[in-house]
CSV table of C-alpha atoms in Angstrom, one decimal:
chain,number,residue,atom,x,y,z
A,1,MET,CA,-18.9,7.9,-10.9
A,2,MET,CA,-15.2,7.7,-11.4
A,3,ASN,CA,-12.8,4.9,-12.3
A,4,TRP,CA,-9.9,4.7,-9.9
A,5,LEU,CA,-6.9,3.2,-11.6
A,6,GLU,CA,-3.6,2.1,-9.9
A,7,GLY,CA,-0.7,0.8,-11.8
A,8,LYS,CA,2.9,1.1,-12.9
A,9,MET,CA,4.5,2.3,-16.1
A,10,PHE,CA,8.1,1.8,-17.2
A,11,SER,CA,9.6,5.2,-17.8
A,12,ARG,CA,12.3,5.3,-20.5
A,13,THR,CA,13.2,8.8,-19.3
A,14,LEU,CA,13.9,7.6,-15.7
A,15,GLY,CA,14.9,4.0,-16.6
A,16,MET,CA,12.6,2.5,-13.9
A,17,SER,CA,9.1,1.5,-13.2
A,18,MET,CA,7.0,4.4,-11.8
A,19,PRO,CA,3.7,4.0,-9.8
A,20,ILE,CA,0.7,6.0,-11.0
A,21,GLN,CA,-2.8,6.5,-9.7
A,22,ALA,CA,-5.6,8.1,-11.8
A,23,LEU,CA,-9.2,9.0,-11.5
A,24,VAL,CA,-11.0,9.0,-14.8
A,25,PRO,CA,-14.7,9.7,-15.4
A,26,GLN,CA,-16.8,6.8,-16.6
A,27,GLY,CA,-18.1,6.9,-20.1
A,28,GLU,CA,-16.8,8.0,-23.4
A,29,ALA,CA,-14.2,10.8,-23.4
A,30,PRO,CA,-15.2,14.0,-25.1
A,31,GLU,CA,-13.4,14.9,-28.4
A,32,GLY,CA,-9.9,15.9,-27.6
A,33,GLY,CA,-9.9,13.8,-24.3
A,34,TRP,CA,-10.9,14.5,-20.7
A,35,PRO,CA,-9.7,17.7,-19.1
A,36,VAL,CA,-6.9,16.6,-16.8
A,37,LEU,CA,-5.3,17.7,-13.5
A,38,TYR,CA,-1.8,16.4,-12.6
A,39,LEU,CA,-1.5,16.5,-8.8
A,40,LEU,CA,2.0,16.5,-7.4
A,41,HIS,CA,2.7,15.3,-3.9
A,42,GLY,CA,4.9,16.8,-1.2
A,43,SER,CA,8.3,15.4,0.0
A,44,SER,CA,6.9,13.4,2.9
A,45,ASP,CA,4.2,11.6,0.7
A,46,ASP,CA,3.8,9.7,-2.5
A,47,GLU,CA,1.2,9.4,-5.3
A,48,SER,CA,-1.4,7.9,-2.9
A,49,ALA,CA,-1.5,10.9,-0.6
A,50,TRP,CA,-4.3,12.7,-2.5
A,51,MET,CA,-6.6,9.7,-2.4
A,52,ARG,CA,-5.9,9.1,1.3
A,53,TRP,CA,-6.3,12.6,2.6
A,54,THR,CA,-8.8,14.4,0.4
A,55,ALA,CA,-12.3,14.1,-1.1
A,56,LEU,CA,-10.8,14.3,-4.5
A,57,GLU,CA,-13.0,11.7,-6.1
A,58,ARG,CA,-16.2,13.6,-5.4
A,59,LYS,CA,-14.8,16.9,-6.6
A,60,ALA,CA,-13.5,15.5,-9.8
A,61,ASP,CA,-16.7,13.6,-10.6
A,62,LYS,CA,-18.7,16.8,-10.4
A,63,ARG,CA,-16.5,18.5,-12.9
A,64,GLY,CA,-15.9,15.6,-15.4
A,65,LEU,CA,-12.1,16.0,-14.7
A,66,ALA,CA,-9.5,13.2,-14.9
A,67,ILE,CA,-6.8,13.4,-12.3
A,68,VAL,CA,-3.3,11.8,-12.5
A,69,MET,CA,-1.1,11.3,-9.5
A,70,ALA,CA,2.4,10.0,-10.1
A,71,THR,CA,5.4,9.8,-7.8
A,72,GLY,CA,8.2,12.3,-8.0
A,73,HIS,CA,10.2,10.7,-5.2
A,74,LEU,CA,12.3,13.4,-3.5
A,75,SER,CA,13.2,15.0,-6.9
A,76,PHE,CA,11.4,18.4,-6.5
A,77,TYR,CA,10.2,17.4,-10.0
A,78,LEU,CA,13.5,18.6,-11.5
A,79,ASN,CA,16.2,17.0,-13.7
A,80,MET,CA,19.1,16.1,-11.6
A,81,ARG,CA,22.8,16.3,-12.6
A,82,HIS,CA,23.5,12.9,-11.1
A,83,GLY,CA,20.1,11.4,-11.0
A,84,GLY,CA,16.8,11.1,-12.8
A,85,ARG,CA,15.3,13.5,-15.3
A,86,TYR,CA,12.0,14.0,-13.4
A,87,PHE,CA,11.2,17.3,-15.1
A,88,ASP,CA,11.3,15.6,-18.5
A,89,TYR,CA,9.2,12.7,-17.2
A,90,PHE,CA,6.5,15.0,-15.8
A,91,SER,CA,6.5,17.5,-18.7
A,92,GLN,CA,6.8,15.1,-21.6
A,93,GLU,CA,6.6,11.4,-21.0
A,94,LEU,CA,3.8,11.1,-18.4
A,95,PRO,CA,1.4,13.4,-20.3
A,96,ARG,CA,2.1,11.5,-23.6
A,97,VAL,CA,1.4,8.1,-22.0
A,98,CYS,CA,-1.7,9.4,-20.1
A,99,ALA,CA,-3.1,10.8,-23.3
A,100,GLN,CA,-2.8,7.4,-25.0
A,101,ALA,CA,-3.8,5.2,-22.1
A,102,LEU,CA,-6.4,7.3,-20.3
A,103,HIS,CA,-7.7,9.5,-23.2
A,104,VAL,CA,-6.9,12.8,-21.4
A,105,SER,CA,-6.4,16.0,-23.2
A,106,THR,CA,-3.0,17.5,-24.3
A,107,ASP,CA,-4.6,20.8,-25.2
A,108,ARG,CA,-3.1,23.5,-22.9
A,109,GLN,CA,-6.6,24.9,-22.1
A,110,HIS,CA,-7.6,21.5,-20.6
A,111,VAL,CA,-4.4,20.5,-18.8
A,112,PHE,CA,-3.8,21.7,-15.3
A,113,VAL,CA,-1.1,21.0,-12.7
A,114,ALA,CA,-1.2,21.6,-8.9
A,115,GLY,CA,0.8,20.4,-5.9
A,116,ASN,CA,1.4,20.5,-2.2
A,117,SER,CA,4.7,21.6,-0.7
A,118,MET,CA,7.4,20.1,-2.9
A,119,GLY,CA,4.7,19.4,-5.4
A,120,GLY,CA,3.7,23.0,-5.4
A,121,TYR,CA,7.3,23.9,-6.3
A,122,GLY,CA,7.1,21.3,-9.1
A,123,ALA,CA,3.8,22.6,-10.3
A,124,MET,CA,5.2,26.2,-10.5
A,125,MET,CA,8.3,25.0,-12.4
A,126,LEU,CA,6.1,23.1,-14.9
A,127,ALA,CA,3.7,26.1,-15.3
A,128,MET,CA,6.6,28.5,-15.9
A,129,ARG,CA,8.7,26.4,-18.2
A,130,CYS,CA,5.8,24.7,-20.1
A,131,PRO,CA,3.0,27.3,-20.2
């Protein structure tokens, strides 16, 4: 059984409130925190797409995996010259906040990122720049 959490956090990096959804296994987190998958949405969706269109909860529950879904707006998950620093948000601030609030791992062997369309691009950029 999974806990499904919906909320907002104020991002100092972006200077605005950001919506987040998370699936977290019930029970006490293992030492070092839950393994975590950050799922990035495509350009025509938002953080709720994964819960609306997939059987994500069942799959995560079988694996004891926490899943974090946060909005990237239309940023391609990159820092913008005249806009938000989305890469910094997804690579630094969001994982730090999730580790504290959701007890997810920050160990690179237990942190995963994936995405669809624009989110796939963001996932590749995160994986290449922050292996």
